[in-house]
Short mmCIF file of C-alpha atoms in Angstrom, two decimals:
data_model
loop_
_atom_site.label_atom_id
_atom_site.label_comp_id
_atom_site.label_asym_id
_atom_site.label_seq_id
_atom_site.Cartn_x
_atom_site.Cartn_y
_atom_site.Cartn_z
CA MET N 1 -26.44 -25.57 14.62
CA THR N 2 -27.20 -28.95 16.17
CA ASP N 3 -28.51 -28.93 19.72
CA ASP N 4 -25.97 -31.38 21.03
CA PRO N 5 -22.53 -29.97 20.24
CA THR N 6 -20.79 -33.34 20.42
CA THR N 7 -22.83 -35.11 17.77
CA TYR N 8 -23.48 -34.21 14.20
CA LYS N 9 -26.09 -35.50 11.80
CA HIS N 10 -24.22 -35.30 8.55
CA LYS N 11 -25.93 -33.48 5.70
CA ASP N 12 -26.76 -35.48 2.57
CA GLN N 13 -24.08 -34.76 0.08
CA GLU N 14 -22.62 -36.56 -2.88
CA GLY N 15 -19.64 -38.73 -1.95
CA VAL N 16 -19.95 -38.45 1.81
CA ALA N 17 -23.19 -40.33 2.43
CA ASP N 18 -21.31 -43.42 3.56
CA ARG N 19 -19.59 -41.61 6.46
CA PRO N 20 -20.65 -42.34 10.03
CA LEU N 21 -23.55 -40.24 11.26
CA GLU N 22 -22.36 -39.42 14.74
CA ARG N 23 -19.06 -37.66 15.28
CA LYS N 24 -17.04 -36.10 18.00
CA ALA N 25 -16.41 -32.34 17.87
CA VAL N 26 -12.66 -31.66 17.69
CA ILE N 27 -13.16 -27.90 17.76
CA ARG N 28 -15.91 -26.11 19.64
CA ILE N 29 -16.35 -22.35 19.53
CA ARG N 30 -18.99 -20.67 21.66
CA ASP N 31 -19.97 -17.01 21.79
CA VAL N 32 -16.54 -15.76 20.75
CA ARG N 33 -16.16 -11.99 20.55
CA LYS N 34 -13.21 -10.02 19.29
CA SER N 35 -12.90 -6.29 18.64
CA PHE N 36 -10.15 -4.03 17.39
CA GLY N 37 -11.04 -0.64 18.83
CA ASP N 38 -14.53 0.16 17.57
CA ASN N 39 -14.38 -2.55 14.93
CA HIS N 40 -16.32 -5.52 16.31
CA VAL N 41 -15.05 -8.40 14.17
CA LEU N 42 -16.57 -11.37 15.97
CA ASN N 43 -19.88 -10.79 17.74
CA GLY N 44 -20.67 -14.06 19.45
CA PHE N 45 -19.49 -16.58 16.89
CA ASP N 46 -20.40 -20.27 17.41
CA MET N 47 -19.11 -23.21 15.42
CA ASP N 48 -18.13 -26.88 15.68
CA LEU N 49 -15.70 -28.88 13.61
CA TYR N 50 -16.31 -32.63 13.72
CA GLU N 51 -13.80 -35.43 13.44
CA GLY N 52 -12.93 -36.29 9.84
CA GLU N 53 -14.99 -33.59 8.17
CA ASN N 54 -14.09 -30.75 5.82
CA LEU N 55 -15.76 -27.61 7.10
CA VAL N 56 -15.61 -24.51 4.94
CA VAL N 57 -16.06 -21.09 6.52
CA MET N 58 -16.95 -18.37 4.05
CA GLY N 59 -17.19 -14.67 4.68
CA LYS N 60 -16.43 -11.35 3.04
CA SER N 61 -12.97 -9.78 3.33
CA GLY N 62 -12.53 -8.32 6.79
CA SER N 63 -15.40 -10.39 8.21
CA GLY N 64 -13.11 -11.97 10.83
CA LYS N 65 -12.39 -15.38 9.29
CA SER N 66 -8.63 -15.11 9.75
CA VAL N 67 -9.06 -13.68 13.24
CA MET N 68 -11.23 -16.67 14.16
CA ILE N 69 -8.74 -19.21 12.80
CA LYS N 70 -5.86 -17.47 14.62
CA CYS N 71 -7.81 -17.61 17.88
CA LEU N 72 -8.03 -21.40 17.43
CA VAL N 73 -4.25 -21.85 17.68
CA GLY N 74 -3.68 -19.17 20.29
CA LEU N 75 -2.09 -16.66 17.91
CA MET N 76 -4.77 -14.24 19.08
CA LEU N 77 -6.90 -14.25 22.18
CA PRO N 78 -10.62 -13.53 21.93
CA ASP N 79 -12.05 -10.77 24.14
CA SER N 80 -14.59 -13.26 25.48
CA GLY N 81 -16.09 -16.63 24.67
CA TYR N 82 -15.01 -20.25 24.77
CA ILE N 83 -12.70 -22.10 22.37
CA GLU N 84 -11.99 -25.79 22.84
CA VAL N 85 -9.63 -27.75 20.61
CA MET N 86 -9.43 -31.53 21.08
CA GLY N 87 -11.01 -31.22 24.49
CA LYS N 88 -8.66 -28.48 25.75
CA GLU N 89 -9.74 -24.92 26.36
CA ILE N 90 -7.19 -22.76 24.56
CA ALA N 91 -7.35 -19.77 26.91
CA THR N 92 -6.38 -21.84 29.96
CA LEU N 93 -3.35 -23.63 28.48
CA ASP N 94 0.21 -22.82 29.50
CA ARG N 95 2.82 -22.35 26.80
CA HIS N 96 4.15 -25.94 26.98
CA THR N 97 0.70 -27.57 26.75
CA LEU N 98 -0.31 -25.20 23.97
CA ASP N 99 2.84 -26.11 21.99
CA GLU N 100 2.05 -29.82 22.47
CA LEU N 101 -1.48 -29.27 21.25
CA ARG N 102 -0.19 -27.28 18.28
CA SER N 103 1.78 -30.31 17.11
CA ASP N 104 -1.62 -31.91 16.40
CA ILE N 105 -2.83 -28.88 14.45
CA GLY N 106 -1.51 -28.00 11.00
CA PHE N 107 -1.88 -24.44 9.76
CA LEU N 108 -1.58 -23.50 6.11
CA PHE N 109 -1.07 -19.74 5.92
CA GLN N 110 -2.52 -17.60 3.17
CA GLY N 111 0.88 -16.50 1.89
CA SER N 112 2.50 -19.92 2.53
CA ALA N 113 4.82 -18.36 5.20
CA LEU N 114 7.87 -20.41 4.23
CA TYR N 115 11.03 -19.33 6.04
CA ASP N 116 12.98 -17.31 3.46
CA SER N 117 16.39 -18.00 4.92
CA MET N 118 15.98 -21.80 4.94
CA THR N 119 15.95 -24.41 2.18
CA VAL N 120 12.86 -26.53 1.57
CA ARG N 121 14.46 -29.34 3.60
CA GLU N 122 15.17 -27.01 6.55
CA ASN N 123 11.65 -25.58 6.32
CA LEU N 124 10.22 -29.08 6.69
CA GLU N 125 12.68 -30.13 9.38
CA PHE N 126 11.94 -27.03 11.46
CA PRO N 127 8.68 -28.28 13.07
CA LEU N 128 10.27 -31.71 13.54
CA ARG N 129 13.18 -30.22 15.49
CA ARG N 130 10.67 -28.54 17.78
CA HIS N 131 8.87 -31.79 18.47
CA LYS N 132 11.83 -34.11 19.01
CA GLU N 133 9.67 -37.11 19.93
CA LYS N 134 8.54 -37.23 16.29
CA LEU N 135 12.04 -36.61 14.93
CA GLY N 136 13.73 -39.99 15.35
CA THR N 137 17.18 -40.58 13.86
CA PRO N 138 18.60 -38.35 11.08
CA SER N 139 17.67 -40.91 8.40
CA ASP N 140 14.10 -40.95 9.78
CA THR N 141 14.03 -37.18 9.43
CA THR N 142 15.05 -37.37 5.79
CA ALA N 143 12.47 -40.10 5.21
CA LEU N 144 9.75 -37.98 6.84
CA VAL N 145 10.75 -34.93 4.79
CA MET N 146 10.77 -36.95 1.58
CA GLU N 147 7.41 -38.54 2.38
CA ALA N 148 5.85 -35.14 2.99
CA LEU N 149 7.34 -33.77 -0.22
CA GLU N 150 6.24 -36.80 -2.24
CA ASN N 151 2.72 -36.30 -0.88
CA VAL N 152 2.62 -32.93 -2.60
CA GLY N 153 4.53 -34.13 -5.66
CA LEU N 154 7.62 -31.97 -5.12
CA GLY N 155 10.37 -34.38 -4.03
CA ARG N 156 12.89 -32.78 -6.38
CA THR N 157 12.71 -29.36 -4.69
CA ILE N 158 14.26 -30.50 -1.42
CA ASP N 159 17.42 -28.38 -1.69
CA LEU N 160 15.87 -25.29 -3.28
CA MET N 161 15.29 -21.99 -1.50
CA PRO N 162 11.71 -20.62 -1.27
CA ALA N 163 12.68 -17.72 -3.58
CA GLU N 164 13.30 -20.27 -6.35
CA LEU N 165 9.74 -21.66 -6.19
CA SER N 166 6.56 -20.51 -7.93
CA GLY N 167 3.48 -19.44 -5.92
CA GLY N 168 1.80 -22.82 -6.41
CA MET N 169 4.95 -24.72 -5.43
CA LYS N 170 5.32 -22.59 -2.30
CA ARG N 171 1.74 -23.42 -1.32
CA ARG N 172 2.43 -27.14 -1.84
CA ILE N 173 5.65 -26.99 0.21
CA ALA N 174 3.78 -25.15 2.94
CA LEU N 175 1.20 -27.92 2.85
CA ALA N 176 3.98 -30.50 3.12
CA ARG N 177 5.39 -28.63 6.15
CA THR N 178 1.91 -28.65 7.65
CA LEU N 179 1.63 -32.40 7.10
CA ILE N 180 5.02 -33.41 8.43
CA LEU N 181 3.87 -33.71 12.05
CA LYS N 182 0.85 -35.77 10.91
CA PRO N 183 -1.68 -33.39 12.46
CA LYS N 184 -5.18 -34.46 13.38
CA ILE N 185 -6.65 -31.10 12.40
CA ILE N 186 -5.59 -28.89 9.50
CA LEU N 187 -6.55 -25.23 9.31
CA TYR N 188 -6.40 -23.71 5.83
CA ASP N 189 -6.39 -19.92 5.56
CA GLU N 190 -7.43 -19.03 1.98
CA PRO N 191 -5.59 -21.99 0.43
CA THR N 192 -6.31 -21.00 -3.17
CA SER N 193 -6.01 -17.22 -2.99
CA GLY N 194 -3.56 -15.70 -5.43
CA LEU N 195 -3.29 -18.88 -7.50
CA ASP N 196 -4.32 -19.40 -11.11
CA PRO N 197 -7.45 -21.60 -11.58
CA ILE N 198 -5.46 -24.70 -12.64
CA THR N 199 -3.04 -24.52 -9.69
CA ALA N 200 -5.98 -23.77 -7.37
CA LYS N 201 -7.70 -26.92 -8.63
CA GLU N 202 -4.52 -28.94 -7.98
CA ILE N 203 -4.31 -27.60 -4.43
CA ILE N 204 -7.96 -28.46 -3.77
CA GLU N 205 -7.36 -31.96 -5.13
CA LEU N 206 -4.34 -32.28 -2.88
CA MET N 207 -6.37 -31.20 0.15
CA ARG N 208 -8.98 -33.84 -0.63
CA ASN N 209 -6.35 -36.54 -1.03
CA ILE N 210 -4.72 -35.58 2.25
CA GLN N 211 -8.04 -35.69 4.04
CA ILE N 212 -8.73 -39.17 2.69
CA LYS N 213 -5.17 -40.48 3.30
CA TYR N 214 -4.73 -39.19 6.87
CA ASN N 215 -8.39 -38.86 7.91
CA THR N 216 -7.77 -35.33 9.17
CA SER N 217 -10.43 -32.85 10.19
CA SER N 218 -10.08 -29.71 8.08
CA LEU N 219 -11.27 -26.18 8.60
CA ILE N 220 -11.01 -24.25 5.37
CA ILE N 221 -11.38 -20.51 5.18
CA THR N 222 -12.04 -19.25 1.68
CA HIS N 223 -13.95 -16.88 -0.58
CA ASP N 224 -13.57 -19.35 -3.41
CA VAL N 225 -17.03 -20.82 -4.10
CA ASP N 226 -15.57 -23.44 -6.46
CA CYS N 227 -13.20 -24.59 -3.73
CA ALA N 228 -16.11 -24.79 -1.28
CA ARG N 229 -18.27 -26.73 -3.74
CA VAL N 230 -15.60 -29.37 -4.30
CA ILE N 231 -14.31 -29.81 -0.78
CA ALA N 232 -17.00 -28.87 1.73
CA ASP N 233 -18.81 -31.54 3.73
CA ARG N 234 -20.46 -28.65 5.52
CA MET N 235 -20.30 -24.86 5.31
CA VAL N 236 -20.60 -21.97 7.73
CA LEU N 237 -21.24 -18.42 6.53
CA LEU N 238 -19.67 -15.76 8.72
CA VAL N 239 -21.68 -12.55 8.41
CA ASP N 240 -21.57 -9.58 10.79
CA GLY N 241 -19.38 -11.53 13.17
CA ILE N 242 -21.81 -14.40 13.74
CA ASN N 243 -22.49 -17.85 12.32
CA TYR N 244 -25.20 -16.58 9.99
CA ALA N 245 -25.98 -19.79 8.14
CA GLU N 246 -24.80 -23.37 8.20
CA GLY N 247 -25.43 -26.39 6.00
CA SER N 248 -24.21 -28.32 3.00
CA TYR N 249 -23.13 -26.54 -0.17
CA THR N 250 -26.36 -27.61 -1.90
CA GLU N 251 -28.56 -26.31 0.92
CA LEU N 252 -26.84 -22.96 1.17
CA SER N 253 -26.53 -22.40 -2.57
CA GLN N 254 -30.30 -22.87 -2.90
CA SER N 255 -31.13 -20.49 -0.06
CA THR N 256 -33.30 -17.48 -0.85
CA ASP N 257 -31.87 -15.37 1.98
CA PRO N 258 -30.27 -12.36 0.25
CA LYS N 259 -27.19 -12.43 2.52
CA VAL N 260 -26.61 -16.10 1.74
CA GLU N 261 -27.41 -15.72 -1.95
CA ALA N 262 -24.77 -13.00 -2.22
CA PHE N 263 -22.03 -15.59 -1.64
CA PHE N 264 -23.11 -17.82 -4.50
CA LYS N 265 -23.92 -15.21 -7.16
CA LYS N 266 -21.50 -15.46 -10.07
CA MET E 1 -4.73 30.97 9.78
CA SER E 2 -4.66 32.82 13.10
CA GLU E 3 -1.62 32.81 15.35
CA ILE E 4 -3.56 31.08 18.12
CA SER E 5 -4.58 28.16 15.93
CA ILE E 6 -0.99 27.74 14.65
CA THR E 7 0.28 27.73 18.25
CA LYS E 8 -2.42 25.21 19.18
CA ARG E 9 -1.50 22.92 16.30
CA VAL E 10 2.22 23.12 17.05
CA GLY E 11 1.50 22.53 20.72
CA SER E 12 -0.70 19.48 20.11
CA SER E 13 1.83 18.08 17.63
CA LEU E 14 4.60 18.44 20.21
CA VAL E 15 2.45 16.81 22.88
CA GLY E 16 1.65 13.97 20.46
CA ARG E 17 5.34 13.43 19.68
CA ALA E 18 6.30 13.52 23.34
CA LYS E 19 3.56 11.01 24.13
CA HIS E 20 4.72 8.75 21.29
CA PHE E 21 8.31 9.03 22.53
CA PHE E 22 7.43 7.96 26.07
CA VAL E 23 5.18 5.14 24.82
CA GLN E 24 8.11 3.87 22.70
CA ILE E 25 10.46 4.05 25.68
CA GLY E 26 7.94 2.11 27.78
CA GLU E 27 7.44 -0.56 25.13
CA LEU E 28 11.19 -0.86 24.54
CA SER E 29 11.75 -1.30 28.30
CA TYR E 30 9.08 -4.01 28.41
CA PHE E 31 10.71 -5.69 25.42
CA ALA E 32 14.11 -5.57 27.17
CA GLY E 33 12.49 -7.02 30.31
CA ARG E 34 11.07 -9.90 28.27
CA PHE E 35 14.53 -10.50 26.79
CA PHE E 36 16.07 -10.85 30.27
CA ARG E 37 13.27 -13.19 31.34
CA GLU E 38 13.76 -15.46 28.34
CA VAL E 39 17.52 -15.37 27.82
CA PHE E 40 18.30 -17.56 30.83
CA SER E 41 15.49 -20.08 30.46
CA PRO E 42 15.74 -23.21 28.25
CA PRO E 43 15.51 -24.22 25.46
CA PHE E 44 18.65 -22.45 24.23
CA GLU E 45 18.94 -21.91 20.50
CA PHE E 46 22.73 -22.35 20.17
CA ARG E 47 22.65 -23.23 16.48
CA GLU E 48 20.76 -20.08 15.57
CA LEU E 49 22.98 -18.04 17.91
CA LEU E 50 26.11 -19.23 16.11
CA ARG E 51 24.52 -18.49 12.73
CA GLN E 52 23.66 -14.98 13.86
CA CYS E 53 27.16 -14.41 15.28
CA TYR E 54 28.58 -15.39 11.89
CA GLN E 55 26.10 -13.23 9.99
CA MET E 56 26.68 -10.17 12.14
CA GLY E 57 30.37 -10.55 12.92
CA ASN E 58 31.94 -11.95 9.81
CA ARG E 59 29.79 -10.04 7.38
CA SER E 60 30.51 -6.68 9.04
CA LEU E 61 34.30 -7.13 9.07
CA VAL E 62 35.03 -5.51 5.70
CA LEU E 63 32.82 -2.50 6.35
CA VAL E 64 34.25 -1.95 9.84
CA GLY E 65 37.81 -2.51 8.59
CA VAL E 66 37.59 -0.09 5.66
CA THR E 67 35.89 2.59 7.76
CA GLY E 68 38.40 2.16 10.60
CA PHE E 69 41.36 2.43 8.24
CA ILE E 70 40.01 5.63 6.65
CA ILE E 71 39.16 7.18 10.03
CA GLY E 72 42.69 6.52 11.35
CA LEU E 73 44.25 7.83 8.17
CA VAL E 74 42.16 11.01 7.95
CA MET E 75 42.40 11.78 11.64
CA THR E 76 46.18 11.64 11.55
CA LEU E 77 46.40 13.63 8.30
CA GLN E 78 44.22 16.40 9.67
CA THR E 79 45.77 16.60 13.14
CA ARG E 80 49.40 16.35 12.09
CA PRO E 81 49.88 19.94 10.76
CA THR E 82 48.61 21.45 14.03
CA LEU E 83 50.87 19.24 16.14
CA VAL E 84 53.82 20.10 13.87
CA GLN E 85 53.09 23.78 14.42
CA PHE E 86 53.35 23.31 18.19
CA GLY E 87 56.35 20.98 17.91
CA ALA E 88 54.32 18.19 19.48
CA VAL E 89 54.25 15.74 16.59
CA SER E 90 55.90 13.08 18.76
CA TRP E 91 52.62 12.98 20.73
CA MET E 92 50.74 11.84 17.65
CA PRO E 93 50.69 8.07 18.46
CA ASN E 94 49.60 8.75 22.05
CA MET E 95 46.86 11.13 20.98
CA THR E 96 45.45 9.00 18.17
CA GLY E 97 45.80 5.82 20.23
CA ILE E 98 43.88 7.15 23.20
CA SER E 99 41.19 8.88 21.16
CA ILE E 100 40.62 5.87 18.92
CA VAL E 101 40.53 3.29 21.70
CA ARG E 102 38.52 5.37 24.16
CA GLU E 103 35.98 7.06 21.95
CA ILE E 104 36.24 7.27 18.20
CA GLY E 105 36.70 3.55 17.49
CA PRO E 106 33.80 2.31 19.64
CA VAL E 107 31.37 5.04 18.63
CA ILE E 108 32.13 4.96 14.89
CA THR E 109 31.98 1.15 14.80
CA ALA E 110 28.74 1.16 16.79
CA LEU E 111 27.20 3.70 14.42
CA ILE E 112 28.23 1.65 11.40
CA CYS E 113 26.72 -1.45 13.01
CA ALA E 114 23.58 0.50 13.90
CA GLY E 115 23.27 1.22 10.17
CA ARG E 116 24.12 -2.22 8.95
CA ILE E 117 22.93 -4.60 11.67
CA ALA E 118 19.97 -2.78 13.27
CA SER E 119 18.42 -1.98 9.89
CA GLY E 120 19.09 -5.55 8.70
CA ILE E 121 17.41 -7.06 11.74
CA GLY E 122 14.53 -4.57 11.53
CA ALA E 123 13.92 -5.36 7.86
CA GLU E 124 14.32 -9.14 8.28
CA LEU E 125 12.01 -9.48 11.27
CA GLY E 126 9.60 -6.93 9.78
CA SER E 127 9.30 -8.93 6.59
CA MET E 128 8.91 -12.14 8.60
CA ARG E 129 6.08 -10.51 10.53
CA VAL E 130 4.36 -9.26 7.38
CA THR E 131 4.60 -12.62 5.59
CA GLU E 132 3.33 -14.48 8.69
CA GLN E 133 6.61 -16.40 9.13
CA ILE E 134 6.67 -15.42 12.81
CA ASP E 135 3.12 -16.75 13.22
CA ALA E 136 4.13 -19.95 11.39
CA MET E 137 7.01 -20.38 13.82
CA GLU E 138 4.71 -19.91 16.79
CA VAL E 139 2.21 -22.44 15.41
CA SER E 140 4.97 -24.99 14.86
CA GLY E 141 5.66 -24.92 18.61
CA THR E 142 8.69 -22.60 18.54
CA ASN E 143 8.90 -19.56 20.73
CA PRO E 144 9.70 -16.94 18.05
CA PHE E 145 10.87 -14.43 20.65
CA LYS E 146 13.50 -16.87 21.85
CA TYR E 147 14.48 -18.09 18.38
CA LEU E 148 14.56 -14.74 16.59
CA VAL E 149 14.97 -12.02 19.20
CA VAL E 150 17.05 -13.53 22.00
CA THR E 151 19.61 -15.03 19.59
CA ARG E 152 20.03 -11.77 17.69
CA ILE E 153 20.42 -9.59 20.77
CA VAL E 154 22.95 -11.99 22.31
CA ALA E 155 24.82 -12.15 18.99
CA THR E 156 25.12 -8.37 18.66
CA THR E 157 26.12 -8.06 22.32
CA LEU E 158 28.93 -10.59 21.82
CA MET E 159 30.04 -9.52 18.35
CA LEU E 160 30.19 -5.77 18.74
CA PRO E 161 33.14 -5.72 21.19
CA LEU E 162 35.08 -7.95 18.79
CA LEU E 163 34.24 -5.72 15.85
CA ILE E 164 35.26 -2.67 17.87
CA VAL E 165 38.65 -4.19 18.77
CA PHE E 166 39.16 -5.09 15.12
CA GLY E 167 38.10 -1.59 13.99
CA ASP E 168 40.43 0.03 16.55
CA LEU E 169 43.41 -1.99 15.36
CA ILE E 170 42.75 -1.16 11.71
CA ALA E 171 42.25 2.53 12.55
CA LEU E 172 45.58 2.55 14.41
CA TYR E 173 47.18 0.88 11.42
CA GLY E 174 45.76 3.61 9.15
CA SER E 175 47.23 6.23 11.46
CA ALA E 176 50.58 4.39 11.53
CA VAL E 177 50.68 4.36 7.72
CA VAL E 178 50.47 8.18 7.66
CA GLU E 179 53.10 8.53 10.39
CA ASN E 180 55.33 6.09 8.56
CA LEU E 181 55.04 7.97 5.26
CA LYS E 182 55.12 11.52 6.59
CA GLY E 183 57.15 11.28 9.77
CA ASP E 184 59.45 8.33 9.09
CA VAL E 185 58.13 6.60 12.22
CA SER E 186 58.46 2.82 12.02
CA PHE E 187 55.36 0.69 12.60
CA GLN E 188 57.03 -0.97 15.58
CA LEU E 189 57.86 2.36 17.23
CA TYR E 190 54.38 3.69 16.50
CA PHE E 191 52.58 0.73 18.06
CA ASN E 192 55.01 0.55 21.03
CA THR E 193 54.25 4.21 21.78
CA VAL E 194 50.53 3.67 21.41
CA PHE E 195 50.45 0.67 23.77
CA ASP E 196 52.70 2.44 26.29
CA ALA E 197 50.27 5.32 26.36
CA LEU E 198 47.21 3.14 26.87
CA GLY E 199 46.24 2.03 30.36
CA PHE E 200 43.52 -0.17 31.79
CA GLY E 201 41.52 3.00 32.42
CA ASP E 202 41.35 3.51 28.65
CA ILE E 203 40.69 -0.05 27.61
CA ILE E 204 38.26 -1.39 30.26
CA PRO E 205 35.55 1.31 30.05
CA ALA E 206 35.71 1.25 26.24
CA THR E 207 35.32 -2.54 26.23
CA VAL E 208 32.48 -2.51 28.75
CA LYS E 209 30.52 0.13 26.88
CA SER E 210 30.95 -1.77 23.61
CA PHE E 211 28.85 -4.63 25.08
CA PHE E 212 26.12 -2.10 25.83
CA PHE E 213 26.37 -0.68 22.31
CA GLY E 214 25.86 -4.20 20.93
CA PHE E 215 22.94 -4.78 23.26
CA VAL E 216 21.06 -1.61 22.29
CA ILE E 217 21.68 -2.16 18.57
CA GLY E 218 20.26 -5.69 18.75
CA LEU E 219 17.45 -4.65 21.05
CA VAL E 220 16.24 -1.77 18.90
CA GLY E 221 16.56 -3.71 15.62
CA CYS E 222 14.54 -6.60 17.04
CA PHE E 223 11.98 -4.33 18.71
CA LYS E 224 11.26 -2.38 15.54
CA GLY E 225 11.15 -5.48 13.32
CA TYR E 226 9.20 -7.73 15.69
CA TYR E 227 6.40 -5.20 16.12
CA SER E 228 6.46 -4.01 12.53
CA LYS E 229 3.02 -3.03 11.26
CA LYS E 230 1.43 -4.94 8.40
CA GLY E 231 2.43 -4.20 4.85
CA THR E 232 5.66 -3.67 2.97
CA ALA E 233 5.71 0.00 3.97
CA GLY E 234 5.94 -1.18 7.56
CA VAL E 235 9.12 -3.12 6.77
CA GLY E 236 10.80 0.02 5.39
CA ILE E 237 9.68 2.05 8.39
CA ALA E 238 10.97 -0.64 10.77
CA ALA E 239 14.41 -0.66 9.12
CA ASN E 240 14.62 3.12 9.00
CA THR E 241 13.46 3.83 12.54
CA ALA E 242 15.69 1.04 13.85
CA VAL E 243 18.77 2.87 12.51
CA VAL E 244 17.65 6.24 13.86
CA MET E 245 16.73 4.93 17.30
CA ALA E 246 19.81 2.67 17.61
CA SER E 247 22.17 5.52 16.60
CA LEU E 248 20.54 7.84 19.10
CA LEU E 249 20.78 5.24 21.86
CA VAL E 250 24.47 4.63 21.05
CA PHE E 251 25.13 8.27 21.93
CA VAL E 252 22.99 8.07 25.06
CA VAL E 253 24.84 4.93 26.21
CA ASP E 254 28.15 6.57 25.37
CA PHE E 255 27.27 9.61 27.45
CA ILE E 256 26.24 7.46 30.41
CA ALA E 257 29.36 5.29 30.08
CA VAL E 258 31.70 8.29 30.02
CA PHE E 259 29.84 9.84 32.93
CA VAL E 260 30.04 6.65 35.02
CA SER E 261 33.72 5.97 34.19
CA ASP E 262 34.57 9.57 35.14
CA ILE E 263 33.04 8.96 38.58
CA PHE E 264 35.24 5.86 39.00
CA TYR E 265 38.37 7.80 38.00
CA GLU E 266 37.63 10.52 40.53
CA LEU E 267 37.20 7.95 43.29
#
């Protein structure tokens, strides 16, 4: 971890060397603890996500990655610790302020979480209806929906039901729904899990394009080493509930620490 | 296994069940309290409320109608011989009318809706919970309790009285068909006799309790589905326990309603 939480000396990595060296932290997590009965999932976890970066968090199943990401948007409350998103401490926000903040955070769920009873159009309009200031006139809504769908290459699916879509298409539509409010931060929970390697590659490519097009900050939770290699500007390894190791893909993949090595063994 | 250890095991199992029962009652009461806190505060989800009213009302009509017709028909067929024996067959419309409107219609319709609506809500919300759709709603800035729970409970509370009135009328029609075929009683005479026999004391308590039936059916369905445990097995359990609990509560509400209306009659 860097000493000053608000600045970040970017690691040398192919393709990102031209990015600015100093960045503002959009997410700050300090000493977060969360237990379920005797199961201590997070044991003082620390992490920062900086503006415009792709941060990958890797950890074994059940290591608390999803719990951590849910704490960031207030879906779960940590037992103790400090979580700040875009300068606001999550635990102190009232419902209205939290909802406003959430409109700047996109969340791609592991299973896509499309609303079964709604068409693709209604799925995409749903967050817009909640944030009326971004809705505009009905024609604007259609334009926004179409733009989001075109971004993921699925404009023709607008009137289909989620049950009529393949797993990869559902993930893309979910990504379009995430994008529709033009969030500043996107949280990806296992974006490639359950997908075949080709579709997974397409999703990763899409995530990269989105990051470049909208200059979003992305927090990606994954076990997929290939995904991490392609997309990570920086990586955090979550082991035993703490930030065990942090660095670029190259640095971590060359580590001789057995716990770190375990992640990169084929 | 010794007798003492069997007694111990049975005893601890009973204590466990009793504890679980009271925990469920406590959680259900808290859930109901949250409903009353949120139902009167904006934003109001009218569009979703109308959709739910349509889903629950319109789509239950056939089931309620067919069941009501058969209940009226069978009840009259089975009671008729006894009344003939006592020379009291002319009381048939009064008897069936009062029993259907006061008790059989509301309770049977509520039980059917407990099976159809409570299990449907339990399964739908349960599957939404398992597939993280409820979390996705929350993240998109929607209050899922308001959007999913409040609308469904209000819809069942409003729709059940209408379904009960519809079921009662169809049940009376079924009874009238038997009387018309077996007793040569015209439909007009049958219904005139039925409505002459019915007073406000029969209709008002039955209508009031039907709102409560709707409320508990919606409440239990939403409660079981909303707090469904992870996994597809949890969805099945939510649907199943929603039916059992809602049916049980229909009888409890019915008992309380009859008890309370009896007090009013005595006053």
